[in-house]
Amino acid sequence: MTLGRLVDGLHQRRIEVTVVAPARPNRPPGPQETHLLHTVPGIPIPRYPELRFGLPAHRSLRRLWTEHPPDCIHVATEGPLGWSALRVARRMGVPVVSSFHTNFHSYGRHYGFGFMKRSVLFWLRSFHNATLRSFVPSDDLLEDLRADGFLNLRLFARGVDTDLFSPAHRNHDLRRQWGAEKGTPVALYVGRLAGEKNLRLVIDAWQRMKAHLPSLKLVLVGDGPQRDRLQEAAPGAIFAGMLSGLPLAAHYASADAFLFASITETFGNVVTEAMASGLPVLAYDYAAPGRFIRSGENGFLAPYNKPLQFLDQAENLARRRPEWPRLGAAARETILPLSWDAIVDAYLNDLRSLLTSRL
């Protein structure tokens, strides 16, 4: 989503963009796509079959960039395709920047390869330090990466579509489908149903809150490898599957609070989307929550990776049920200034300054 916003923003500024991505079978055409798409071979990512892993494509990339010479290349994956792009670009003398999107080195303990953390971190650091800039989505991640030896880091914040993610899309028919009457509280989670999202803690928080709010519903939007296991652990929860666009916005706006226990985010777009939708958010104090939530004023924060304190804050959130509308309104006011236009302009100014300094 973030890269799509960046591509659209550059196109609106009359900058030609070509996107290189792994080919996906039965790929639906994107709405109003504003870029040229060059596909390369890819394979499904283990446990994430709907996503594709780009394979090396040296010849294809050299041919593409010889026919259409770019002024700069932005690499958004540290996988084989990313390394391929980096090598070809450097041989052709084209400036390369990168962006850091996923804490791969933190995922290992959720998938049984935590012992590889140092190796993965070395691989990530080697890749990003070979580029002229690495754009990072949050201040705390930037500082963590800098402490781990990453160089040439720049902040690239994330914006929010506050017209799409808005309380205006609250849907009472949807709430009735959930079994939620006018006064029934609904807690929401949006994201992948996967180990790194710490969803068992979300379910525990829901159960803790139900001691104070017996009718509290839990709706989970998303899909992933843990869906079956989570459905067994939380038989009363509602699993809505993958959603996007207006249906996703309606789910946000039709809930009353947002629970997010992930400890592996580089930013956490779903947190700012929930806040824009008028929901008080309970999350850990880092990345987007740490930047935008003022605990007790527009949401609730727990110290990073402290599950017992997260559950204590869940109880606090439940006890303050009458305040949820006020807290949610304050959350939306916090997010309203996050304009994608300003963020794209800042990125473009940084890029222009970098390219000018190389002349």
Short mmCIF file of C-alpha atoms in Angstrom, two decimals:
data_model
loop_
_atom_site.label_atom_id
_atom_site.label_comp_id
_atom_site.label_asym_id
_atom_site.label_seq_id
_atom_site.Cartn_x
_atom_site.Cartn_y
_atom_site.Cartn_z
CA MET A 1 0.00 0.00 0.00
CA THR A 2 2.78 2.47 0.96
CA LEU A 3 4.70 1.85 -2.26
CA GLY A 4 1.48 2.18 -4.25
CA ARG A 5 0.87 5.58 -2.68
CA LEU A 6 4.42 6.61 -3.51
CA VAL A 7 4.07 5.51 -7.14
CA ASP A 8 0.75 7.35 -7.49
CA GLY A 9 2.21 10.47 -5.90
CA LEU A 10 5.19 10.49 -8.26
CA HIS A 11 2.90 9.99 -11.25
CA GLN A 12 0.76 12.95 -10.16
CA ARG A 13 3.97 15.01 -10.22
CA ARG A 14 4.58 13.93 -13.84
CA ILE A 15 7.41 11.55 -12.95
CA GLU A 16 7.46 8.35 -15.00
CA VAL A 17 7.66 5.21 -12.90
CA THR A 18 8.23 1.59 -13.95
CA VAL A 19 7.45 -1.05 -11.32
CA VAL A 20 9.37 -4.34 -11.47
CA ALA A 21 7.52 -7.14 -9.67
CA PRO A 22 7.19 -10.95 -9.70
CA ALA A 23 4.54 -12.23 -12.09
CA ARG A 24 1.39 -13.43 -10.32
CA PRO A 25 -1.06 -15.85 -11.96
CA ASN A 26 -4.54 -14.38 -12.40
CA ARG A 27 -3.34 -10.98 -11.19
CA PRO A 28 -6.35 -8.64 -11.21
CA PRO A 29 -5.74 -5.24 -12.79
CA GLY A 30 -5.22 -2.58 -10.15
CA PRO A 31 -7.61 0.35 -10.03
CA GLN A 32 -6.33 3.30 -12.04
CA GLU A 33 -2.78 1.96 -12.21
CA THR A 34 -0.44 4.86 -12.91
CA HIS A 35 2.76 2.98 -13.71
CA LEU A 36 4.35 0.68 -16.25
CA LEU A 37 4.61 -2.86 -14.92
CA HIS A 38 7.55 -5.10 -15.82
CA THR A 39 7.10 -8.64 -14.51
CA VAL A 40 9.87 -11.12 -13.75
CA PRO A 41 9.77 -14.78 -12.63
CA GLY A 42 8.75 -15.49 -9.05
CA ILE A 43 7.74 -18.33 -6.75
CA PRO A 44 5.22 -18.44 -3.87
CA ILE A 45 6.60 -17.47 -0.46
CA PRO A 46 6.43 -20.41 1.99
CA ARG A 47 3.34 -20.10 4.24
CA TYR A 48 2.26 -17.04 2.22
CA PRO A 49 1.24 -18.61 -1.14
CA GLU A 50 -0.64 -15.51 -2.29
CA LEU A 51 2.63 -13.54 -2.24
CA ARG A 52 5.47 -14.03 -4.71
CA PHE A 53 9.22 -14.17 -4.14
CA GLY A 54 11.08 -12.46 -6.99
CA LEU A 55 13.90 -14.49 -8.55
CA PRO A 56 17.14 -13.00 -9.95
CA ALA A 57 16.55 -11.23 -13.25
CA HIS A 58 19.88 -9.75 -14.35
CA ARG A 59 19.32 -9.98 -18.13
CA SER A 60 15.72 -8.78 -17.99
CA LEU A 61 16.60 -5.79 -15.84
CA ARG A 62 19.63 -4.83 -17.93
CA ARG A 63 17.51 -4.99 -21.08
CA LEU A 64 14.74 -2.91 -19.49
CA TRP A 65 17.06 -0.23 -18.13
CA THR A 66 19.07 -0.07 -21.35
CA GLU A 67 15.91 0.58 -23.35
CA HIS A 68 14.45 2.95 -20.73
CA PRO A 69 17.37 4.44 -18.75
CA PRO A 70 16.21 5.44 -15.24
CA ASP A 71 17.51 8.42 -13.26
CA CYS A 72 17.25 6.44 -10.03
CA ILE A 73 16.19 2.98 -8.87
CA HIS A 74 14.28 2.37 -5.63
CA VAL A 75 14.62 -1.21 -4.38
CA ALA A 76 11.94 -2.32 -1.91
CA THR A 77 12.94 -5.96 -1.38
CA GLU A 78 16.12 -7.46 0.05
CA GLY A 79 15.42 -10.82 -1.64
CA PRO A 80 17.05 -12.28 -4.76
CA LEU A 81 15.25 -9.85 -7.07
CA GLY A 82 16.41 -6.91 -4.95
CA TRP A 83 20.02 -8.06 -4.96
CA SER A 84 19.77 -8.62 -8.71
CA ALA A 85 18.47 -5.07 -9.23
CA LEU A 86 21.20 -3.64 -7.01
CA ARG A 87 24.00 -5.40 -8.89
CA VAL A 88 22.71 -4.50 -12.34
CA ALA A 89 22.13 -0.86 -11.36
CA ARG A 90 25.62 -0.48 -9.90
CA ARG A 91 27.22 -1.99 -13.03
CA MET A 92 25.22 0.47 -15.16
CA GLY A 93 26.12 3.41 -12.91
CA VAL A 94 22.52 4.15 -11.90
CA PRO A 95 21.96 5.55 -8.36
CA VAL A 96 20.09 3.15 -6.05
CA VAL A 97 18.05 3.86 -2.92
CA SER A 98 16.16 1.33 -0.82
CA SER A 99 13.39 1.11 1.76
CA PHE A 100 13.08 -1.07 4.85
CA HIS A 101 9.61 -2.59 5.16
CA THR A 102 9.82 -5.82 7.16
CA ASN A 103 11.67 -6.91 10.30
CA PHE A 104 12.71 -10.25 8.82
CA HIS A 105 15.40 -10.67 11.49
CA SER A 106 12.68 -10.52 14.17
CA TYR A 107 10.41 -13.08 12.50
CA GLY A 108 12.66 -16.10 13.01
CA ARG A 109 11.50 -17.06 16.50
CA HIS A 110 7.91 -17.24 15.24
CA TYR A 111 8.83 -19.69 12.47
CA GLY A 112 11.51 -21.83 14.08
CA PHE A 113 14.68 -20.17 12.74
CA GLY A 114 15.47 -17.66 15.49
CA PHE A 115 19.06 -18.97 15.52
CA MET A 116 19.55 -17.26 12.15
CA LYS A 117 18.82 -13.75 13.46
CA ARG A 118 22.44 -12.56 13.24
CA SER A 119 22.86 -13.95 9.74
CA VAL A 120 19.63 -12.34 8.53
CA LEU A 121 20.63 -9.02 10.12
CA PHE A 122 24.02 -9.20 8.38
CA TRP A 123 22.27 -9.90 5.07
CA LEU A 124 19.88 -6.95 5.53
CA ARG A 125 22.64 -4.57 6.63
CA SER A 126 24.89 -5.55 3.72
CA PHE A 127 22.08 -4.91 1.26
CA HIS A 128 20.95 -1.53 2.60
CA ASN A 129 24.47 -0.20 3.18
CA ALA A 130 25.20 -0.84 -0.50
CA THR A 131 22.52 1.72 -1.45
CA LEU A 132 22.81 5.51 -1.23
CA ARG A 133 19.75 5.93 1.02
CA SER A 134 17.60 3.59 3.07
CA PHE A 135 14.15 4.97 3.82
CA VAL A 136 12.70 3.80 7.16
CA PRO A 137 9.09 4.25 8.36
CA SER A 138 9.58 5.20 12.04
CA ASP A 139 12.04 7.04 14.28
CA ASP A 140 12.51 4.18 16.73
CA LEU A 141 13.23 1.68 13.93
CA LEU A 142 15.69 4.15 12.42
CA GLU A 143 17.55 4.37 15.73
CA ASP A 144 17.55 0.58 16.16
CA LEU A 145 18.94 0.06 12.66
CA ARG A 146 21.55 2.76 13.16
CA ALA A 147 22.69 1.00 16.35
CA ASP A 148 22.99 -2.22 14.32
CA GLY A 149 25.34 -0.55 11.83
CA PHE A 150 22.94 0.55 9.08
CA LEU A 151 24.09 3.69 7.26
CA ASN A 152 22.52 6.56 5.29
CA LEU A 153 19.08 6.20 6.90
CA ARG A 154 16.22 8.61 6.23
CA LEU A 155 12.72 8.75 7.67
CA PHE A 156 9.91 8.03 5.22
CA ALA A 157 6.72 8.35 7.23
CA ARG A 158 3.41 6.75 6.28
CA GLY A 159 0.31 8.72 5.42
CA VAL A 160 -3.36 7.82 5.78
CA ASP A 161 -6.33 8.22 3.44
CA THR A 162 -8.57 9.96 5.97
CA ASP A 163 -11.46 10.13 3.49
CA LEU A 164 -11.51 6.35 3.11
CA PHE A 165 -10.70 5.54 6.73
CA SER A 166 -13.36 7.59 8.44
CA PRO A 167 -16.18 7.21 10.98
CA ALA A 168 -18.50 8.21 8.13
CA HIS A 169 -18.37 4.60 6.88
CA ARG A 170 -19.94 3.11 10.01
CA ASN A 171 -22.43 0.47 8.84
CA HIS A 172 -25.23 -0.66 11.15
CA ASP A 173 -26.22 -3.52 8.83
CA LEU A 174 -22.67 -4.85 9.10
CA ARG A 175 -22.83 -4.59 12.89
CA ARG A 176 -26.08 -6.56 12.90
CA GLN A 177 -24.31 -9.29 10.90
CA TRP A 178 -21.83 -9.47 13.77
CA GLY A 179 -24.70 -9.77 16.26
CA ALA A 180 -23.93 -6.32 17.64
CA GLU A 181 -26.92 -4.25 18.63
CA LYS A 182 -26.77 -0.49 19.18
CA GLY A 183 -25.04 -0.72 22.56
CA THR A 184 -22.92 -3.81 21.90
CA PRO A 185 -19.16 -3.03 21.98
CA VAL A 186 -16.98 -4.45 19.20
CA ALA A 187 -13.20 -4.86 19.31
CA LEU A 188 -11.35 -5.20 16.00
CA TYR A 189 -8.05 -6.56 14.72
CA VAL A 190 -6.83 -6.05 11.14
CA GLY A 191 -3.77 -7.78 9.69
CA ARG A 192 -2.26 -11.12 8.83
CA LEU A 193 -3.30 -14.08 10.94
CA ALA A 194 0.26 -15.19 11.52
CA GLY A 195 2.60 -15.92 14.41
CA GLU A 196 4.55 -12.68 14.23
CA LYS A 197 1.33 -10.72 14.88
CA ASN A 198 1.03 -12.09 18.45
CA LEU A 199 -2.66 -12.83 18.06
CA ARG A 200 -2.99 -15.12 21.05
CA LEU A 201 -2.42 -12.02 23.17
CA VAL A 202 -5.21 -10.23 21.28
CA ILE A 203 -7.55 -13.11 22.14
CA ASP A 204 -6.40 -13.07 25.78
CA ALA A 205 -7.02 -9.32 25.91
CA TRP A 206 -10.52 -9.83 24.50
CA GLN A 207 -11.25 -12.44 27.15
CA ARG A 208 -9.91 -10.16 29.89
CA MET A 209 -12.10 -7.32 28.64
CA LYS A 210 -15.18 -9.56 28.58
CA ALA A 211 -15.00 -9.77 32.38
CA HIS A 212 -16.07 -6.12 32.36
CA LEU A 213 -17.96 -6.08 29.04
CA PRO A 214 -19.66 -9.51 28.73
CA SER A 215 -21.24 -8.71 25.35
CA LEU A 216 -17.95 -7.57 23.75
CA LYS A 217 -17.52 -8.94 20.20
CA LEU A 218 -14.16 -9.58 18.54
CA VAL A 219 -13.82 -9.23 14.75
CA LEU A 220 -10.60 -10.26 12.98
CA VAL A 221 -10.00 -9.04 9.43
CA GLY A 222 -7.30 -10.83 7.47
CA ASP A 223 -6.07 -14.29 6.65
CA GLY A 224 -2.96 -16.35 7.14
CA PRO A 225 -1.42 -19.59 8.35
CA GLN A 226 -2.84 -19.37 11.89
CA ARG A 227 -6.48 -18.87 10.96
CA ASP A 228 -7.63 -22.42 11.77
CA ARG A 229 -5.74 -22.46 15.05
CA LEU A 230 -7.15 -19.09 16.08
CA GLN A 231 -10.69 -20.12 15.23
CA GLU A 232 -10.27 -23.07 17.58
CA ALA A 233 -8.86 -20.83 20.33
CA ALA A 234 -11.58 -18.19 19.95
CA PRO A 235 -14.80 -19.89 18.79
CA GLY A 236 -16.89 -16.81 19.58
CA ALA A 237 -14.79 -14.48 17.43
CA ILE A 238 -15.83 -13.37 13.94
CA PHE A 239 -13.33 -14.02 11.13
CA ALA A 240 -14.06 -11.71 8.22
CA GLY A 241 -11.25 -12.78 5.86
CA MET A 242 -9.18 -10.50 3.64
CA LEU A 243 -10.71 -7.12 2.86
CA SER A 244 -9.63 -3.93 1.13
CA GLY A 245 -11.06 -0.60 0.04
CA LEU A 246 -14.50 0.44 1.22
CA PRO A 247 -15.41 -2.94 2.82
CA LEU A 248 -12.25 -2.69 4.95
CA ALA A 249 -13.03 0.92 5.84
CA ALA A 250 -16.56 -0.09 6.88
CA HIS A 251 -15.17 -2.77 9.21
CA TYR A 252 -12.89 -0.25 10.88
CA ALA A 253 -15.62 2.35 11.26
CA SER A 254 -18.23 -0.14 12.47
CA ALA A 255 -16.07 -1.32 15.39
CA ASP A 256 -15.56 0.54 18.66
CA ALA A 257 -11.95 -0.23 19.67
CA PHE A 258 -8.82 -1.70 18.07
CA LEU A 259 -6.51 -4.33 19.60
CA PHE A 260 -3.00 -4.70 18.20
CA ALA A 261 -0.36 -6.78 20.00
CA SER A 262 2.26 -7.21 17.25
CA ILE A 263 5.90 -6.74 18.28
CA THR A 264 7.48 -6.98 14.80
CA GLU A 265 6.17 -3.90 12.98
CA THR A 266 8.34 -1.46 11.09
CA PHE A 267 5.46 1.02 11.30
CA GLY A 268 1.95 -0.42 11.62
CA ASN A 269 -0.32 1.15 9.00
CA VAL A 270 -3.37 -0.55 10.51
CA VAL A 271 -2.93 1.49 13.69
CA THR A 272 -3.16 4.84 11.91
CA GLU A 273 -6.04 3.54 9.77
CA ALA A 274 -7.91 2.54 12.93
CA MET A 275 -7.24 5.91 14.55
CA ALA A 276 -8.41 7.72 11.41
CA SER A 277 -11.59 5.62 11.60
CA GLY A 278 -12.31 6.97 15.07
CA LEU A 279 -11.17 4.01 17.18
CA PRO A 280 -9.18 4.08 20.40
CA VAL A 281 -6.25 1.69 19.91
CA LEU A 282 -4.54 -0.56 22.43
CA ALA A 283 -0.99 -1.40 21.30
CA TYR A 284 2.62 -1.63 22.38
CA ASP A 285 4.65 1.56 22.77
CA TYR A 286 6.81 1.57 19.62
CA ALA A 287 6.54 2.30 15.86
CA ALA A 288 3.28 4.05 14.85
CA PRO A 289 1.53 3.51 18.23
CA GLY A 290 4.46 5.03 20.12
CA ARG A 291 4.49 8.00 17.78
CA PHE A 292 0.78 8.80 17.66
CA ILE A 293 -0.97 7.36 20.72
CA ARG A 294 -1.10 9.40 23.91
CA SER A 295 -2.07 6.81 26.48
CA GLY A 296 -5.35 7.62 28.16
CA GLU A 297 -6.05 10.52 25.78
CA ASN A 298 -6.59 8.95 22.35
CA GLY A 299 -5.78 5.28 23.03
CA PHE A 300 -3.76 3.07 25.35
CA LEU A 301 -0.14 1.92 25.31
CA ALA A 302 1.65 -0.92 27.06
CA PRO A 303 5.45 -1.10 27.43
CA TYR A 304 7.00 -2.92 24.49
CA ASN A 305 6.66 -6.71 24.66
CA LYS A 306 5.20 -6.75 28.19
CA PRO A 307 2.15 -9.01 27.79
CA LEU A 308 0.96 -8.76 31.39
CA GLN A 309 0.91 -4.98 31.16
CA PHE A 310 -0.82 -5.23 27.79
CA LEU A 311 -3.59 -7.23 29.49
CA ASP A 312 -3.76 -4.70 32.32
CA GLN A 313 -4.29 -1.96 29.74
CA ALA A 314 -6.97 -4.07 28.07
CA GLU A 315 -8.83 -4.09 31.38
CA ASN A 316 -8.31 -0.35 31.68
CA LEU A 317 -9.74 0.10 28.18
CA ALA A 318 -12.78 -2.00 29.11
CA ARG A 319 -13.41 -0.07 32.33
CA ARG A 320 -13.39 3.18 30.36
CA ARG A 321 -16.00 2.01 27.85
CA PRO A 322 -18.12 5.20 28.21
CA GLU A 323 -15.09 7.23 27.05
CA TRP A 324 -14.46 5.30 23.84
CA PRO A 325 -16.28 7.80 21.58
CA ARG A 326 -14.26 10.71 23.02
CA LEU A 327 -10.99 8.78 22.79
CA GLY A 328 -11.79 7.75 19.21
CA ALA A 329 -12.57 11.32 18.18
CA ALA A 330 -9.23 12.43 19.64
CA ALA A 331 -7.49 9.61 17.75
CA ARG A 332 -8.94 10.82 14.45
CA GLU A 333 -7.89 14.41 15.16
CA THR A 334 -4.34 13.15 15.75
CA ILE A 335 -4.19 11.46 12.34
CA LEU A 336 -5.90 14.09 10.17
CA PRO A 337 -2.64 16.03 9.42
CA LEU A 338 -0.91 12.95 7.94
CA SER A 339 -1.10 13.95 4.29
CA TRP A 340 0.34 11.61 1.65
CA ASP A 341 1.12 14.67 -0.48
CA ALA A 342 3.48 16.07 2.16
CA ILE A 343 5.17 12.70 2.61
CA VAL A 344 5.73 12.17 -1.15
CA ASP A 345 7.09 15.73 -1.46
CA ALA A 346 9.58 15.11 1.35
CA TYR A 347 10.73 11.86 -0.32
CA LEU A 348 11.11 13.57 -3.68
CA ASN A 349 13.06 16.49 -2.21
CA ASP A 350 15.45 14.06 -0.53
CA LEU A 351 15.89 12.17 -3.79
CA ARG A 352 16.52 15.34 -5.79
CA SER A 353 19.08 16.53 -3.25
CA LEU A 354 20.85 13.16 -3.45
CA LEU A 355 20.95 13.12 -7.25
CA THR A 356 22.09 16.75 -7.46
CA SER A 357 24.97 16.07 -5.07
CA ARG A 358 26.22 13.34 -7.45
CA LEU A 359 26.44 15.63 -10.48
#
